CSV table of C-alpha atoms in Angstrom, one decimal:
chain,number,residue,atom,x,y,z
A,841,UNK,CA,11.6,-20.9,-23.2
A,842,UNK,CA,11.4,-17.4,-22.0
A,843,UNK,CA,7.5,-17.8,-21.5
A,844,UNK,CA,7.9,-21.0,-19.5
A,845,UNK,CA,11.0,-19.3,-17.4
A,846,UNK,CA,8.9,-16.7,-16.6
A,847,UNK,CA,5.9,-18.9,-15.5
A,848,UNK,CA,7.9,-20.7,-13.2
A,849,UNK,CA,9.1,-18.0,-11.9
A,850,UNK,CA,5.9,-16.4,-10.9
A,851,UNK,CA,4.6,-20.1,-9.5
A,852,UNK,CA,7.7,-20.3,-7.7
A,853,UNK,CA,7.4,-16.8,-6.5
A,854,UNK,CA,3.8,-17.2,-5.7
A,855,UNK,CA,4.6,-20.2,-3.3
A,856,UNK,CA,3.1,-23.2,-5.6
A,857,UNK,CA,5.0,-26.4,-5.8
A,858,UNK,CA,3.4,-28.2,-8.4
A,859,UNK,CA,5.2,-27.6,-12.3
A,860,UNK,CA,4.4,-24.6,-13.8
A,861,UNK,CA,2.2,-26.8,-16.3
A,862,UNK,CA,-0.2,-28.2,-13.9
A,863,UNK,CA,-0.2,-25.4,-12.2
A,864,UNK,CA,-1.2,-23.0,-14.6
A,865,UNK,CA,-4.2,-26.0,-16.1
A,866,UNK,CA,-5.2,-26.0,-12.6
A,867,UNK,CA,-5.6,-21.9,-12.5
A,868,UNK,CA,-7.0,-22.2,-15.8
A,869,UNK,CA,-9.9,-24.3,-14.5
A,870,UNK,CA,-10.2,-22.1,-11.1
A,871,UNK,CA,-12.8,-20.2,-12.7
A,872,UNK,CA,-15.7,-19.6,-10.5
A,873,UNK,CA,-18.1,-23.1,-11.4
A,874,UNK,CA,-21.9,-22.2,-10.5
A,875,UNK,CA,-23.5,-24.0,-7.4
A,876,UNK,CA,-26.9,-23.3,-6.0
A,877,UNK,CA,-26.8,-20.1,-3.7
A,878,UNK,CA,-23.4,-19.0,-5.2
A,879,UNK,CA,-20.2,-19.8,-6.9
A,880,UNK,CA,-18.0,-23.0,-5.9
A,881,UNK,CA,-13.9,-22.6,-6.1
A,882,UNK,CA,-11.7,-25.3,-4.8
A,883,UNK,CA,-14.4,-26.8,-2.8
A,884,UNK,CA,-15.6,-23.5,-1.2
A,885,UNK,CA,-18.9,-22.3,-1.7
A,886,UNK,CA,-19.0,-18.2,-1.9
A,887,UNK,CA,-22.5,-16.6,-2.1
A,888,UNK,CA,-22.5,-13.7,-4.4
A,889,UNK,CA,-24.9,-11.7,-5.1
A,890,UNK,CA,-25.9,-11.3,-9.1
A,891,UNK,CA,-25.0,-7.5,-9.4
A,892,UNK,CA,-21.4,-9.0,-8.6
A,893,UNK,CA,-21.6,-11.7,-11.0
A,894,UNK,CA,-22.6,-9.5,-13.8
A,895,UNK,CA,-19.3,-7.0,-12.5
A,896,UNK,CA,-17.1,-10.3,-12.4
A,897,UNK,CA,-17.7,-10.8,-16.2
A,898,UNK,CA,-16.4,-7.0,-16.9
A,899,UNK,CA,-13.7,-8.0,-14.5
A,900,UNK,CA,-12.7,-11.6,-14.6
A,901,UNK,CA,-10.6,-13.0,-11.6
A,902,UNK,CA,-6.7,-12.2,-11.8
A,903,UNK,CA,-6.2,-16.0,-10.7
A,904,UNK,CA,-8.8,-17.4,-13.3
A,905,UNK,CA,-6.9,-15.1,-16.3
A,906,UNK,CA,-3.3,-16.3,-15.0
A,907,UNK,CA,-2.6,-18.0,-18.1
A,908,UNK,CA,-3.4,-14.6,-20.5
A,909,UNK,CA,-1.5,-12.6,-18.4
A,910,UNK,CA,1.2,-14.7,-18.8
A,911,UNK,CA,1.3,-14.9,-22.3
A,912,UNK,CA,0.9,-11.2,-22.6
A,913,UNK,CA,4.1,-10.6,-20.9
A,914,UNK,CA,5.8,-12.8,-23.2
A,915,UNK,CA,9.3,-11.1,-24.1
A,916,UNK,CA,9.0,-8.6,-21.5
A,917,UNK,CA,10.4,-7.7,-18.1
A,918,UNK,CA,7.4,-7.8,-15.5
A,919,UNK,CA,7.1,-5.5,-12.6
A,920,UNK,CA,5.3,-5.3,-9.8
A,921,UNK,CA,3.3,-2.3,-8.2
A,922,UNK,CA,1.1,-3.0,-5.2
A,923,UNK,CA,-1.0,-1.2,-2.6
A,924,UNK,CA,-0.6,-2.0,1.0
A,925,UNK,CA,-3.9,-1.3,3.1
A,926,UNK,CA,-6.7,-3.5,1.7
A,927,UNK,CA,-4.1,-5.2,-0.5
A,928,UNK,CA,-1.2,-6.6,1.6
A,929,UNK,CA,-3.1,-6.7,4.5
A,930,UNK,CA,-6.7,-6.8,5.2
A,931,UNK,CA,-8.6,-3.7,6.5
A,932,UNK,CA,-8.6,-3.6,9.9
A,933,UNK,CA,-10.5,-0.8,12.4
A,934,UNK,CA,-7.0,0.2,13.8
A,935,UNK,CA,-4.9,1.7,11.3
A,936,UNK,CA,-2.0,1.0,13.6
A,937,UNK,CA,-2.6,-2.7,13.4
A,938,UNK,CA,-2.8,-3.1,9.6
A,939,UNK,CA,-0.3,-6.0,9.7
A,940,UNK,CA,0.7,-8.2,7.1
A,941,UNK,CA,1.0,-11.9,7.4
A,942,UNK,CA,3.9,-13.9,7.7
A,943,UNK,CA,2.7,-15.7,4.8
A,944,UNK,CA,2.3,-12.5,2.7
A,945,UNK,CA,5.5,-11.5,3.5
A,946,UNK,CA,7.1,-13.8,2.4
A,947,UNK,CA,5.3,-14.3,-1.0
A,948,UNK,CA,6.2,-10.7,-1.3
A,949,UNK,CA,10.1,-10.8,-0.5
A,950,UNK,CA,9.9,-13.8,-3.3
A,951,UNK,CA,8.2,-12.1,-5.5
A,952,UNK,CA,10.6,-9.1,-5.4
A,953,UNK,CA,13.8,-11.4,-5.6
A,954,UNK,CA,12.5,-12.2,-9.2
A,955,UNK,CA,10.7,-8.9,-10.5
A,956,UNK,CA,11.0,-5.6,-9.5
A,957,UNK,CA,8.4,-5.0,-7.0
A,958,UNK,CA,7.2,-1.3,-5.4
A,959,UNK,CA,4.7,-0.8,-2.6
A,960,UNK,CA,2.8,2.8,-3.4
A,961,UNK,CA,0.9,3.7,-0.5
A,962,UNK,CA,-0.5,7.1,1.2
A,963,UNK,CA,1.1,6.4,4.6
A,964,UNK,CA,4.4,7.5,5.0
A,965,UNK,CA,7.6,5.1,3.6
A,966,UNK,CA,8.6,4.6,7.0
A,967,UNK,CA,5.4,3.4,8.3
A,968,UNK,CA,4.9,0.8,5.5
A,969,UNK,CA,8.8,-0.3,5.7
A,970,UNK,CA,7.9,-0.9,9.8
A,971,UNK,CA,5.1,-3.2,8.6
A,972,UNK,CA,6.3,-4.9,5.6
A,973,UNK,CA,10.2,-5.0,6.7
A,974,UNK,CA,11.6,-6.0,3.3
A,975,UNK,CA,14.8,-4.5,2.0
A,976,UNK,CA,14.3,-6.0,-1.6
A,977,UNK,CA,11.2,-3.9,-2.1
A,978,UNK,CA,10.7,0.0,-3.2
A,979,UNK,CA,8.6,2.1,-1.1
A,980,UNK,CA,6.7,4.7,-2.1
A,981,UNK,CA,4.9,6.7,0.6
A,982,UNK,CA,2.6,9.6,0.4
A,983,UNK,CA,1.3,8.9,-3.2
A,984,UNK,CA,4.5,8.7,-4.4
A,985,UNK,CA,5.8,11.9,-2.7
A,986,UNK,CA,8.6,10.4,-1.2
A,987,UNK,CA,10.4,7.4,-2.0
A,988,UNK,CA,13.3,4.7,-1.2
A,989,UNK,CA,14.7,1.0,-2.6
A,990,UNK,CA,17.1,-0.9,-2.9
A,991,UNK,CA,20.0,0.8,-4.1
A,992,UNK,CA,21.2,2.1,-7.2
A,993,UNK,CA,18.3,4.6,-7.9
A,994,UNK,CA,18.8,6.6,-11.0
A,995,UNK,CA,17.1,9.4,-10.3
A,996,UNK,CA,15.5,11.8,-7.5
A,997,UNK,CA,12.5,13.9,-7.2
A,998,UNK,CA,12.9,16.8,-8.3
A,999,UNK,CA,12.8,19.2,-5.0
A,1000,UNK,CA,9.4,21.0,-5.8
A,1001,UNK,CA,7.5,17.7,-4.6
A,1002,UNK,CA,9.4,18.1,-1.1
A,1003,UNK,CA,8.7,21.8,-0.7
A,1004,UNK,CA,4.9,21.0,0.9
A,1005,UNK,CA,4.9,18.9,4.0
A,1006,UNK,CA,3.1,19.5,7.3
A,1007,UNK,CA,3.9,21.1,10.1
A,1008,UNK,CA,2.9,20.8,13.4
A,1009,UNK,CA,0.5,24.2,13.1
A,1010,UNK,CA,-1.5,22.8,10.8
A,1011,UNK,CA,-1.8,19.2,12.5
A,1012,UNK,CA,-2.7,21.1,15.9
A,1013,UNK,CA,-5.2,23.1,14.1
A,1014,UNK,CA,-7.1,20.0,12.7
A,1015,UNK,CA,-6.7,18.2,15.8
A,1016,UNK,CA,-8.0,21.1,17.7
A,1017,UNK,CA,-11.3,21.1,15.2
A,1018,UNK,CA,-11.5,17.3,15.7
A,1019,UNK,CA,-11.5,17.0,19.8
A,1020,UNK,CA,-15.1,16.9,20.3
A,1021,UNK,CA,-16.1,14.1,17.5
A,1022,UNK,CA,-15.5,11.2,19.2
A,1023,UNK,CA,-14.0,8.0,17.1
A,1024,UNK,CA,-11.9,10.4,15.3
A,1025,UNK,CA,-8.0,8.9,14.2
A,1026,UNK,CA,-5.5,11.3,13.1
A,1027,UNK,CA,-2.5,9.9,11.2
A,1028,UNK,CA,0.8,12.1,10.1
A,1029,UNK,CA,2.1,10.4,6.8
A,1030,UNK,CA,4.5,13.8,6.2
A,1031,UNK,CA,3.2,15.1,3.4
A,1032,UNK,CA,-0.4,13.4,4.1
A,1033,UNK,CA,-2.6,13.9,7.1
A,1034,UNK,CA,-5.2,10.9,7.1
A,1035,UNK,CA,-8.5,11.4,9.0
A,1036,UNK,CA,-10.0,8.1,9.8
A,1037,UNK,CA,-13.3,8.1,10.5
A,1038,UNK,CA,-14.2,4.0,10.7
A,1039,UNK,CA,-15.2,4.5,14.4
A,1040,UNK,CA,-17.2,7.3,13.9
A,1041,UNK,CA,-21.0,7.8,14.3
A,1042,UNK,CA,-22.9,7.8,10.9
A,1043,UNK,CA,-24.3,11.1,12.0
A,1044,UNK,CA,-21.1,12.9,12.6
A,1045,UNK,CA,-19.7,12.3,9.9
A,1046,UNK,CA,-20.5,15.7,8.1
A,1047,UNK,CA,-18.8,17.4,11.4
A,1048,UNK,CA,-16.0,15.6,10.2
A,1049,UNK,CA,-15.9,16.5,6.7
A,1050,UNK,CA,-17.2,20.2,7.7
A,1051,UNK,CA,-14.3,20.7,10.2
A,1052,UNK,CA,-11.5,19.6,7.2
A,1053,UNK,CA,-12.9,21.7,4.8
A,1054,UNK,CA,-13.1,24.9,7.1
A,1055,UNK,CA,-9.2,24.1,8.0
A,1056,UNK,CA,-8.2,23.6,4.3
A,1057,UNK,CA,-10.6,27.4,3.8
A,1058,UNK,CA,-7.4,28.9,5.3
A,1059,UNK,CA,-4.8,27.1,3.8
A,1060,UNK,CA,-4.8,26.8,0.0
A,1061,UNK,CA,-1.6,25.0,-0.4
A,1062,UNK,CA,-3.7,21.5,0.7
A,1063,UNK,CA,-6.6,20.0,-0.8
A,1064,UNK,CA,-8.9,16.8,0.2
A,1065,UNK,CA,-9.4,13.6,-1.2
A,1066,UNK,CA,-11.5,10.6,-0.2
A,1067,UNK,CA,-10.8,6.9,0.4
A,1068,UNK,CA,-11.7,3.9,2.5
A,1069,UNK,CA,-13.2,5.4,5.6
A,1070,UNK,CA,-11.1,8.2,5.4
A,1071,UNK,CA,-10.5,12.0,4.4
A,1072,UNK,CA,-7.0,12.6,3.0
A,1073,UNK,CA,-5.4,16.4,3.5
A,1074,UNK,CA,-2.5,16.5,0.5
A,1075,UNK,CA,-0.7,19.3,-1.2
A,1076,UNK,CA,-2.3,20.9,-3.9
A,1077,UNK,CA,0.2,19.8,-6.2
A,1078,UNK,CA,-0.5,17.4,-9.9
A,1079,UNK,CA,0.9,14.6,-8.1
A,1080,UNK,CA,-0.6,10.9,-7.3
A,1081,UNK,CA,-0.4,7.3,-7.7
A,1082,UNK,CA,-0.4,7.3,-11.3
A,1083,UNK,CA,2.2,9.8,-11.3
A,1084,UNK,CA,4.5,8.0,-8.7
A,1085,UNK,CA,4.0,4.4,-11.5
A,1086,UNK,CA,5.4,6.7,-13.8
A,1087,UNK,CA,8.2,8.1,-11.5
A,1088,UNK,CA,9.1,4.3,-10.9
A,1089,UNK,CA,9.0,3.0,-13.9
A,1090,UNK,CA,11.4,6.2,-15.0
A,1091,UNK,CA,13.5,5.0,-11.6
A,1092,UNK,CA,13.8,1.3,-13.0
A,1093,UNK,CA,14.7,2.8,-16.5
A,1094,UNK,CA,11.3,1.7,-18.3
A,1095,UNK,CA,9.5,4.7,-18.6
A,1096,UNK,CA,10.1,5.0,-22.7
A,1097,UNK,CA,10.0,0.6,-23.0
A,1098,UNK,CA,8.1,-1.3,-24.5
A,1099,UNK,CA,10.0,-4.4,-23.5
A,1100,UNK,CA,7.8,-4.1,-19.7
A,1101,UNK,CA,4.8,-5.1,-18.5
A,1102,UNK,CA,3.2,-3.6,-15.1
A,1103,UNK,CA,1.1,-5.2,-12.7
A,1104,UNK,CA,-0.4,-2.9,-10.6
A,1105,UNK,CA,-2.2,-4.3,-7.5
A,1106,UNK,CA,-4.9,-2.2,-5.1
A,1107,UNK,CA,-7.7,-1.5,-3.4
A,1108,UNK,CA,-8.8,1.7,-3.1
A,1109,UNK,CA,-9.8,4.8,-4.8
A,1110,UNK,CA,-6.6,6.0,-5.0
A,1111,UNK,CA,-5.2,3.3,-6.7
A,1112,UNK,CA,-7.9,4.3,-9.7
A,1113,UNK,CA,-5.1,6.9,-11.0
A,1114,UNK,CA,-2.1,4.1,-11.0
A,1115,UNK,CA,-5.1,1.5,-13.2
A,1116,UNK,CA,-5.8,4.1,-15.7
A,1117,UNK,CA,-2.2,4.8,-16.5
A,1118,UNK,CA,-1.4,1.3,-17.0
A,1119,UNK,CA,-4.8,1.3,-19.0
A,1120,UNK,CA,-3.2,3.6,-21.3
A,1121,UNK,CA,0.2,2.6,-21.7
A,1122,UNK,CA,-0.2,-1.3,-21.3
A,1123,UNK,CA,-0.3,-3.5,-18.5
A,1124,UNK,CA,-2.4,-5.4,-16.0
A,1125,UNK,CA,-4.2,-3.2,-13.2
A,1126,UNK,CA,-6.0,-5.3,-10.9
A,1127,UNK,CA,-8.8,-4.2,-7.8
A,1128,UNK,CA,-9.1,-6.0,-4.7
A,1129,UNK,CA,-12.8,-6.1,-4.1
A,1130,UNK,CA,-15.6,-8.4,-3.1
A,1131,UNK,CA,-18.2,-6.1,-4.2
A,1132,UNK,CA,-19.3,-4.2,-7.5
A,1133,UNK,CA,-17.7,-0.9,-7.7
A,1134,UNK,CA,-16.6,1.2,-10.8
A,1135,UNK,CA,-12.9,1.0,-11.5
A,1136,UNK,CA,-10.6,1.4,-14.1
A,1137,UNK,CA,-8.6,-1.8,-13.6
A,1138,UNK,CA,-9.2,-4.8,-15.9
A,1139,UNK,CA,-9.2,-7.7,-13.7
A,1140,UNK,CA,-9.7,-8.4,-10.2
A,1141,UNK,CA,-9.2,-10.2,-6.8
A,1142,UNK,CA,-11.7,-10.9,-3.9
A,1143,UNK,CA,-9.0,-10.0,-1.2
A,1144,UNK,CA,-5.4,-9.6,0.1
A,1145,UNK,CA,-5.4,-14.1,0.4
A,1146,UNK,CA,-6.1,-14.1,-3.3
């Protein structure tokens, strides 16, 4: 009965109107059916290269594996963790325009009413909240170094995770170094500076990376990491989205519990730290990608709409 209720909750939260049984059967039949030139799903033919087909065998669709996920969650508390950019919103050329759809917002709202739900992002928590605008969700910004959520929260961060934030001097220095490189956008995420180079000419990318490295040579408290068309300057402490996931599980009272079933959906390299944690602790890591890539995720989705 618990399994049936859990499945029904998930189906309802995902906006599915049919019965849990018929929907589960439909999902189990939604595996990619081969047709000439690609794969067919729901009447839509999708051209997929052979490398992606091989990759899918190792990272099958989370939709076609939905029944297995429900079975694995039997008797456990489901907890949902989500990235934002590229997961809840499409990747766009202007990071300030990474808006989620109303349909997606409704889906996240419904899920968060059924299960504890957190969004972990490299952006500041305030910026993610401005995009999502839901009070039923935990927000963990700057890769988890600042968190807020529905009260009550059991614990707060150790102060050491708040002592190193960016000041105007570092931001000004980085802006000065980038002023002659067209297409660079610098985003201040409080505990992380994001240098977006999506609009930078290919031949100028080396100049962007060199400028960041030269600045960091004089600032040992920070280091550089890479993401999807972005270089991130972060405090030199052992903290990433995997640490944020563990912290949130602890905050929710599940850190040492065998009765929790965490699901993490993300698309970026920074999400791999969270995928690794779920591989070690048990859970359901899902990568959003339409191309084959190295990943610790066990399952995949093609895009945010899936």
